[in-house]
XYZ file of C-alpha atoms in Angstrom:
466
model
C 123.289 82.965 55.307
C 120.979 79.795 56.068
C 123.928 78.439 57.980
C 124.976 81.419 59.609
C 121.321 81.746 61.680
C 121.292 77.920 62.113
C 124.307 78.299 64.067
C 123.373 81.669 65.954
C 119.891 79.297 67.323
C 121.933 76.203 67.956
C 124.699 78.354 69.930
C 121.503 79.888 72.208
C 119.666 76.551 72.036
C 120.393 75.216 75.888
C 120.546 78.632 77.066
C 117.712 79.734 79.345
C 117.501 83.467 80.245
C 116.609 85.860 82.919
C 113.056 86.509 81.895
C 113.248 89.272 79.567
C 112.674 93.147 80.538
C 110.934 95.103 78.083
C 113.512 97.363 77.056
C 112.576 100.342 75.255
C 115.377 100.171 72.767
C 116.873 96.425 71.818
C 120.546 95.896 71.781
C 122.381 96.705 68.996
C 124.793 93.277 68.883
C 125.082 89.995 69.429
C 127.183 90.242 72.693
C 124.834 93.095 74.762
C 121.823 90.255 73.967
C 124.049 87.461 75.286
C 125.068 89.746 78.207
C 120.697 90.046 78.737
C 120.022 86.942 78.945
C 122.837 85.913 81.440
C 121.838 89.244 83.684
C 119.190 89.196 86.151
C 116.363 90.843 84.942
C 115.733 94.400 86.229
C 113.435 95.192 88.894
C 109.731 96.307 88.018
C 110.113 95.302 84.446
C 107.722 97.716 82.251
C 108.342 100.861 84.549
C 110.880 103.607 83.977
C 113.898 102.305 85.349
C 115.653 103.488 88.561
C 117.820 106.833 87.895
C 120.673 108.140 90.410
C 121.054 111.988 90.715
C 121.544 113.731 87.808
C 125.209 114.731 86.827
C 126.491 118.558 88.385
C 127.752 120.313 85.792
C 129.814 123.878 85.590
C 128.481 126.942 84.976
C 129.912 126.930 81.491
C 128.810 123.089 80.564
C 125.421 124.272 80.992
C 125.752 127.376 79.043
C 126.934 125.370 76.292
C 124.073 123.055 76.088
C 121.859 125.860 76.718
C 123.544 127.810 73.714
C 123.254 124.147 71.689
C 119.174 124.004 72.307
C 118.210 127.610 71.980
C 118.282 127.821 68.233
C 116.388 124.457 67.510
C 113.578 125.929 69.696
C 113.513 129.352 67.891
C 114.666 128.899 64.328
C 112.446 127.977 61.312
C 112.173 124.068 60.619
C 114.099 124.614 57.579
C 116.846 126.312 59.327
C 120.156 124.361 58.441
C 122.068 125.711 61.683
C 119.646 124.905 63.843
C 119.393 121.453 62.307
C 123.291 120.908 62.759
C 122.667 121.691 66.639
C 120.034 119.156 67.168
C 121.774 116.737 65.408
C 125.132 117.946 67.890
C 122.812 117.737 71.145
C 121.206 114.371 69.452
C 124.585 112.680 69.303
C 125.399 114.404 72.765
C 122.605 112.761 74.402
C 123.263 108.928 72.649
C 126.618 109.321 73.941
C 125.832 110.355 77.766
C 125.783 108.089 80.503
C 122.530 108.287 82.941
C 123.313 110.929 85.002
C 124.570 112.944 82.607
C 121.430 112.643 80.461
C 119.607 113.411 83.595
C 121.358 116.605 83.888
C 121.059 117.313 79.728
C 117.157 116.719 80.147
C 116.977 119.295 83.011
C 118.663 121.993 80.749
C 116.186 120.855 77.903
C 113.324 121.063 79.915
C 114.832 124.823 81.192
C 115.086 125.864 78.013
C 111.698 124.611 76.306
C 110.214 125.572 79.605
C 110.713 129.232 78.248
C 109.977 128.802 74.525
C 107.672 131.238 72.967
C 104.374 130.256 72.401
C 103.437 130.870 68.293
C 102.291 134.888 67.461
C 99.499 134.846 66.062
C 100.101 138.786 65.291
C 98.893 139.702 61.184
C 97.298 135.986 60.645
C 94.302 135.103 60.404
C 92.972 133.290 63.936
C 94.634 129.883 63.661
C 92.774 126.496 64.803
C 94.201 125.312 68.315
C 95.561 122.346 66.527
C 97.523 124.756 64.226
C 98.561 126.981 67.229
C 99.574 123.628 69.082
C 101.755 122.364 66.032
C 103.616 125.445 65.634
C 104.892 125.841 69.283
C 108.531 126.082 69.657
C 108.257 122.849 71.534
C 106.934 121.053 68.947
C 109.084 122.168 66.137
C 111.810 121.002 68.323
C 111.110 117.175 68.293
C 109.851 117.792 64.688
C 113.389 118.906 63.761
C 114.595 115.568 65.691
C 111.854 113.345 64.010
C 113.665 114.390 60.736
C 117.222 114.076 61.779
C 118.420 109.866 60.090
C 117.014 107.496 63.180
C 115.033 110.156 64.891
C 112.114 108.539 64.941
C 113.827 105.680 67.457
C 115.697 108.556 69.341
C 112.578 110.267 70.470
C 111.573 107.093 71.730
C 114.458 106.552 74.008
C 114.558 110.268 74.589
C 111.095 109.800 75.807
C 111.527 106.678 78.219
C 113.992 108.730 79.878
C 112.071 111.844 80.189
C 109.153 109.482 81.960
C 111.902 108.400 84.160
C 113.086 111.467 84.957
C 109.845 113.276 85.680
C 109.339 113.243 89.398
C 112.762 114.518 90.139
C 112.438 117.023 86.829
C 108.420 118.403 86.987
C 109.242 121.049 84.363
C 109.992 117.563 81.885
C 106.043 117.148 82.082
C 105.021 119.784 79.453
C 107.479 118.523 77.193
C 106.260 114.725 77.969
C 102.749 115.853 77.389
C 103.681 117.434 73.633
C 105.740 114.399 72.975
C 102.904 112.093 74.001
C 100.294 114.087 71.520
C 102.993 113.700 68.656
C 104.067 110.407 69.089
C 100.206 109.529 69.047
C 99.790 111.114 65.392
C 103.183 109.310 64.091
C 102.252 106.242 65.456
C 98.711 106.250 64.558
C 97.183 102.544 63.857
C 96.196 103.759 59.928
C 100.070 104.218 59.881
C 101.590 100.515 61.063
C 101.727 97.676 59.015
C 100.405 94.330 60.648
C 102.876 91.418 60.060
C 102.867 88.007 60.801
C 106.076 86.375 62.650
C 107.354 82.847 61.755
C 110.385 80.753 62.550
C 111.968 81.984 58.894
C 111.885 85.333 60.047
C 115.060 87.178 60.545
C 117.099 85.886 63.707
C 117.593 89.498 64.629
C 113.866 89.830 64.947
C 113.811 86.901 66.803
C 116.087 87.657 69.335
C 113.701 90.346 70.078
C 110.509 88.356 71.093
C 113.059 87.094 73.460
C 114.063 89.668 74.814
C 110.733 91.781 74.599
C 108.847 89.173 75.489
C 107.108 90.648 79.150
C 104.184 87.674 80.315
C 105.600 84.253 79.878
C 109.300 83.906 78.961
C 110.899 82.012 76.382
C 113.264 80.167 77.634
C 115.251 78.936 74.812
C 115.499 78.609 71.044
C 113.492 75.734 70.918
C 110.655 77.429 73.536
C 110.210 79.877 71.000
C 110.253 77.512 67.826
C 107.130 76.157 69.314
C 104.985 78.931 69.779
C 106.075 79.495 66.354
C 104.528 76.056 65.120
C 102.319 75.949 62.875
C 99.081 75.223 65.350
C 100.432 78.828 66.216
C 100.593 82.338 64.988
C 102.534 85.442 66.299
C 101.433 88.467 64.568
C 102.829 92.067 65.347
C 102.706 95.687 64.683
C 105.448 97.772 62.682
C 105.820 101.482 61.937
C 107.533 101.859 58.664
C 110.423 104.078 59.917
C 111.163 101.194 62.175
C 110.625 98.558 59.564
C 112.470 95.472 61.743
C 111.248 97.016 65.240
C 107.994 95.176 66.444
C 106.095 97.883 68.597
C 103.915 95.220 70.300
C 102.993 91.616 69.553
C 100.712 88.989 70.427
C 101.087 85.132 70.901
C 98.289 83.062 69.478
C 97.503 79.547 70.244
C 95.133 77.024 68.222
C 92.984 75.128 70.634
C 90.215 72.367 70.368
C 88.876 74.063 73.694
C 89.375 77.236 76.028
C 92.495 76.998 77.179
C 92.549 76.776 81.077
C 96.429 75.946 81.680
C 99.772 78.031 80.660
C 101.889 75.208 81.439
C 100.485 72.486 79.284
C 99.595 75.438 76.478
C 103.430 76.107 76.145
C 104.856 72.380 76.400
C 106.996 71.422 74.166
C 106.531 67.858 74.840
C 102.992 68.280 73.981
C 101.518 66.248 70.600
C 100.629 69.490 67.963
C 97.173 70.836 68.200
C 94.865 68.987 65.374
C 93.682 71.408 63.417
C 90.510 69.720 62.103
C 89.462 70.054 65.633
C 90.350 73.118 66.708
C 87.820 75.751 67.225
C 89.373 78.377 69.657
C 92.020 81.354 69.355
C 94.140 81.735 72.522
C 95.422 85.334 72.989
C 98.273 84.005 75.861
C 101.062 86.857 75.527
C 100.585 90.644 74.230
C 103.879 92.427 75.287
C 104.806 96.300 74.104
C 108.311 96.994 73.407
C 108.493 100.018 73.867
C 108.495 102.159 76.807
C 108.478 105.212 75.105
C 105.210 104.473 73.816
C 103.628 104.705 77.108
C 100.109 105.913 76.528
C 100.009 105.876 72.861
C 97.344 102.948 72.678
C 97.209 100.330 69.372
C 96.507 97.103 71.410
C 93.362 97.139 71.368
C 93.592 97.573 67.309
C 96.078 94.706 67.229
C 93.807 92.053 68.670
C 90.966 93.284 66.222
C 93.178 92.982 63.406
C 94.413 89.575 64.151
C 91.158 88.414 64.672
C 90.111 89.729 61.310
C 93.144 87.830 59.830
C 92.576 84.675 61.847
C 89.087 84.766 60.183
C 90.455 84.890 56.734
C 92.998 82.108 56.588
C 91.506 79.798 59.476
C 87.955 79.756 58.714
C 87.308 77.231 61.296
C 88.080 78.740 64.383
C 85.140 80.536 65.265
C 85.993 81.693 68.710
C 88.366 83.633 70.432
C 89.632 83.944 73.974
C 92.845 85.024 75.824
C 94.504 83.529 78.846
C 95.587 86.033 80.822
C 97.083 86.920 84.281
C 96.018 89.260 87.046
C 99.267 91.108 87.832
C 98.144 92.822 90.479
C 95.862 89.823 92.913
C 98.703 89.581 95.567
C 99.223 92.773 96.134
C 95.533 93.745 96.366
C 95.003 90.768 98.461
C 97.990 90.822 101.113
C 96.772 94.798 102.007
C 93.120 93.901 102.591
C 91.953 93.988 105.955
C 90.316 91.746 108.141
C 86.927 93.443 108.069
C 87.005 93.959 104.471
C 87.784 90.161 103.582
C 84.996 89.636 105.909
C 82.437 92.140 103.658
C 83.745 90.791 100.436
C 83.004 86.716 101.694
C 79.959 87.935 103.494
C 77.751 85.494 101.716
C 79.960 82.104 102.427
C 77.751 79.602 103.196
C 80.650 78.001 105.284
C 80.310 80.976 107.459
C 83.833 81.610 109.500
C 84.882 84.643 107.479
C 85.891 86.480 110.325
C 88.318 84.369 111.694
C 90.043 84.250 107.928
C 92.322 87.200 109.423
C 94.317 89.996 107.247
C 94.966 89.763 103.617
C 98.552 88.825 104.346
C 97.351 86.059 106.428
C 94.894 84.846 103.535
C 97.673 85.096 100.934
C 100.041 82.714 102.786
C 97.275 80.164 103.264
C 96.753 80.195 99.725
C 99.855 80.079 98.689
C 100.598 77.049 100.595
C 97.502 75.306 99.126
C 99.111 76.804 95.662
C 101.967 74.502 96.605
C 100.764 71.519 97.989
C 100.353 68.384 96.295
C 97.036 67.600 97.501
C 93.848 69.478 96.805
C 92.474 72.257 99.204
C 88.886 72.421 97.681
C 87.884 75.358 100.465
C 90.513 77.039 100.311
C 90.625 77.177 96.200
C 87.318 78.220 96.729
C 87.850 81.328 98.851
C 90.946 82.075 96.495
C 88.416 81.807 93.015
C 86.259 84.208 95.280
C 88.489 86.959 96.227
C 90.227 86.572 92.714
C 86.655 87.839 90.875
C 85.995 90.548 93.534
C 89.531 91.608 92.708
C 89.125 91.811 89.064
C 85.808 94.285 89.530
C 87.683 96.452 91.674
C 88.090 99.752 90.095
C 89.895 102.940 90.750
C 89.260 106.359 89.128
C 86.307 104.761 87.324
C 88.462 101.566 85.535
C 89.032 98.523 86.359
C 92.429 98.504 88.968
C 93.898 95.063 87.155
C 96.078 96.299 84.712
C 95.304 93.324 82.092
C 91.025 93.356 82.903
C 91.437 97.319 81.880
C 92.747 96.549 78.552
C 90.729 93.853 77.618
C 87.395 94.922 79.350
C 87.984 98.166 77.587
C 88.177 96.314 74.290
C 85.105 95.318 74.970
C 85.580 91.483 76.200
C 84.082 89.730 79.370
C 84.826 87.899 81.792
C 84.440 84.463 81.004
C 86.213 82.085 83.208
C 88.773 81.951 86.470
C 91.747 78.785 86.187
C 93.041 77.482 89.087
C 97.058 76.689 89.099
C 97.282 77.643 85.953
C 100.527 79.614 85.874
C 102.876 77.834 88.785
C 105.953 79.570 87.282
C 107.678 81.975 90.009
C 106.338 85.068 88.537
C 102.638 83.401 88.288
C 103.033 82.419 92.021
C 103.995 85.735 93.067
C 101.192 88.198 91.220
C 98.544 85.808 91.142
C 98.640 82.611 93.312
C 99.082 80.465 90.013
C 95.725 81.726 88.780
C 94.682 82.722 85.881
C 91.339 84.637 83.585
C 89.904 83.982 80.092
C 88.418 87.023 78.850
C 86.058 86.503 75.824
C 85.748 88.268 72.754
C 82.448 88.176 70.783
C 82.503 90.607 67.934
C 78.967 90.967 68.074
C 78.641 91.597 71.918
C 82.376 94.241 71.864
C 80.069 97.380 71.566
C 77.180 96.021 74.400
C 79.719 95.267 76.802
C 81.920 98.385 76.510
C 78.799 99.982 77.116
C 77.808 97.963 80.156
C 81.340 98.677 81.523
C 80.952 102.335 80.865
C 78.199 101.909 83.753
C 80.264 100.216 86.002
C 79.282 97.168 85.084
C 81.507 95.031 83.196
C 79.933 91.795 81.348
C 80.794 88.426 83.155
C 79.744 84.596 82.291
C 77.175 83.064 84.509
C 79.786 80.865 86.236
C 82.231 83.511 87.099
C 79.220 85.998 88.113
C 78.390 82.885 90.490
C 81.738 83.592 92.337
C 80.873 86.859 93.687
């Protein structure tokens, strides 16, 4: 057996992938992951994927699948024959290409669109959690939660349906009741945390790889070393899905606060003494699972770690991530003139208005970005718009993607890193740069409140940038 995985890493050993798309369900063999990591990597990794019209089918398809749905929404959960036609429209579904599951879903969403809501005729007045539970909806994806691997079909069944929902509104009460389920099955009490080392299974493995959504890993060895032991990789599993991580997090031993992706992920790089290191880098989290999509653990996960990273590495006393800010360029390149201008109003250097549009201040950056010798001013004005950006909010949160999850978890702002992520994808969201956030345990619950107020905590040095 030993043999047979040391052969599987040696075979992908020189091979360097696409970086990885999130996929909400992992392939199922050897070959479809070989065919991943020679593809390019979809477009707008992490959002529902593309889907062409859905399939046109005749009068009679349709009132077949119709006839095949009907009795899982109105029969008893213990019904067998309504069992034995979810499991039929179940294996349907698997088997149907895109457009035909587009057209499936639009029949499903007919059909529970018109489900009777619970009687509550001769009972005594149920609770609106009871009434909500016993909707004909509900049952439904009950009945599929119990069919063998239902738990991983509703998943898929739901990354579709969040595909699917523009073109099919009607999906978006069925979405919502999915949503509210999926939170109660995949509640935090319910998921086991596990650790993840190089002697773990190479099918489980191959999924960090793949999963993998901030940094890539580029090859067997890659991952190896943020395996090492001066790191940890811990993630989250659901018990129905016992070899399925749900979402993991990379962890990296440091004498210091990390400041630099590059040189935290060489491979080249001496090992991390651990007599001297004091800090715990959070430099990846990445969910698998698109289906998932507003069911939130993350925030758990960290905490967890942290309380595990306490108990076997007494030492390090502090952690930190190192994260990026997906989202800089594009907030940056649509700024105006005027607004660049109102943002920089207190430069010292003056000449603000003359900086032109955001698109003209992203390309000068970028070139400094790539040029070998240093561009102190205009580092400076990109460290400058970089912490306005990250306390720009919209609908009352943060807008950065990354600063809402960890602001919300009640971290601050501790530190902006210049050229510290020059790979293509760090160049393209970010300009290279990079943000610790900082997690105190004793300061989570003041800062969540200070961000509550609009607020959100920042070190002295980054609140200097604004």
């Amino acid at each position: 057996m030993n043999e047979t995985l040391n052969r599987d890493r040696q075979d992908f050993e020189n091979v360097r992938p696409a970086a990885p798309a999130p996929d909400p369900q992992p392939p199922q063999s050897l070959l479809a992951r070989w065919s991943k990591w020679f593809g390019s990597r979809p477009q707008g990794a992490g959002q529902g994927p593309e889907r062409p019209e859905t399939a046109v089918l005749s009068t009679r398809e349709a009132n077949r699948l119709r006839a095949l749905l009907q009795p899982c929404f109105q029969a008893r959960l213990t019904d067998v024959a309504a069992n034995r036609s979810a499991r039929a429209w179940q294996e349907q579904y698997r088997e149907a290409d895109a457009q035909r599951r587009g057209a499936m879903l639009s029949i499903l969403a007919e059909v529970g669109s018109s489900a009777p809501a619970p009687s509550d005729a001769g009972k005594d007045a149920p609770s609106d959690l009871s009434r909500a539970l016993s909707h004909a909806r509900v049952r439904f994806f009950k009945r599929l939660n119990a069919l063998p691997d239902g738990l991983p079909f509703l998943l898929m069944l739901r990354t579709d349906m969040l595909a699917w929902r523009t073109r099919i509104p009607a999906l978006r009460t069925l979405d919502a009741d999915l949503e509210g389920l999926l939170s109660n099955w995949f509640d935090v009490g319910l998921l086991e945390l596990r650790r993840i080392t190089w002697d773990s299974p190479a099918s489980l493995l191959e999924k960090l790889i793949i999963y993998e959504a901030v940094h890539e890993i580029a090859s067997w060895s890659d991952l190896r070393n943020r395996l090492d032991s001066d790191r940890r990789c811990y993630a989250f599993f659901h018990p129905r899905m016992p070899n399925e991580p749900l979402i993991f997090v990379e962890v990296a031993f440091c004498a210091e606060m990390a400041d630099n992706v590059q040189r935290l992920l060489d491979e080249s790089a001496p090992m991390e003494n651990m007599e001297k290191a004091r800090w715990a880098i959070f430099y990846s989290i990445s969910n698998t699972q698109q289906g998932l999509r507003g069911v939130s653990f993350g925030n758990f996960l960290l905490k967890r770690v942290i309380e595990e990273l306490n108990a076997e590495v007494p030492k390090i006393k502090r952690f930190a991530t190192l994260s990026p800010m997906p989202g800089f360029c594009d907030w940056l390149k649509k700024l105006e003139a005027e607004r660049i201008a109102a943002l920089l109003s207190g430069e010292k250097s003056g000449g603000t208005a003359e900086l032109g549009s955001g698109a003209d201040v992203l390309a000068r950056i970028q070139q400094a970005v790539d040029a070998a010798e240093a561009q102190p001013e205009v580092q400076s004005l990109a460290m400058r718009l970089a912490a306005h950006y990250l306390l720009e909010r919209k609908g009352g949160q943060p807008l950065d993607s990354v600063a809402r999850f960890h602001l919300g978890n009640g971290a601050r702002i501790e530190r902006l890193n210049w050229k510290a992520d020059l790979s293509r994808k760090g160049r393209a969201q970010s300009c290279g740069i990079m943000v610790n956030y900082l997690y105190e345990l004793d300061a989570l619950d003041d800062n969540l409140s200070k961000l509550s107020e609009g607020r959100p905590e920042t070190s002295r040095s980054f609140a200097r940038l604004l």
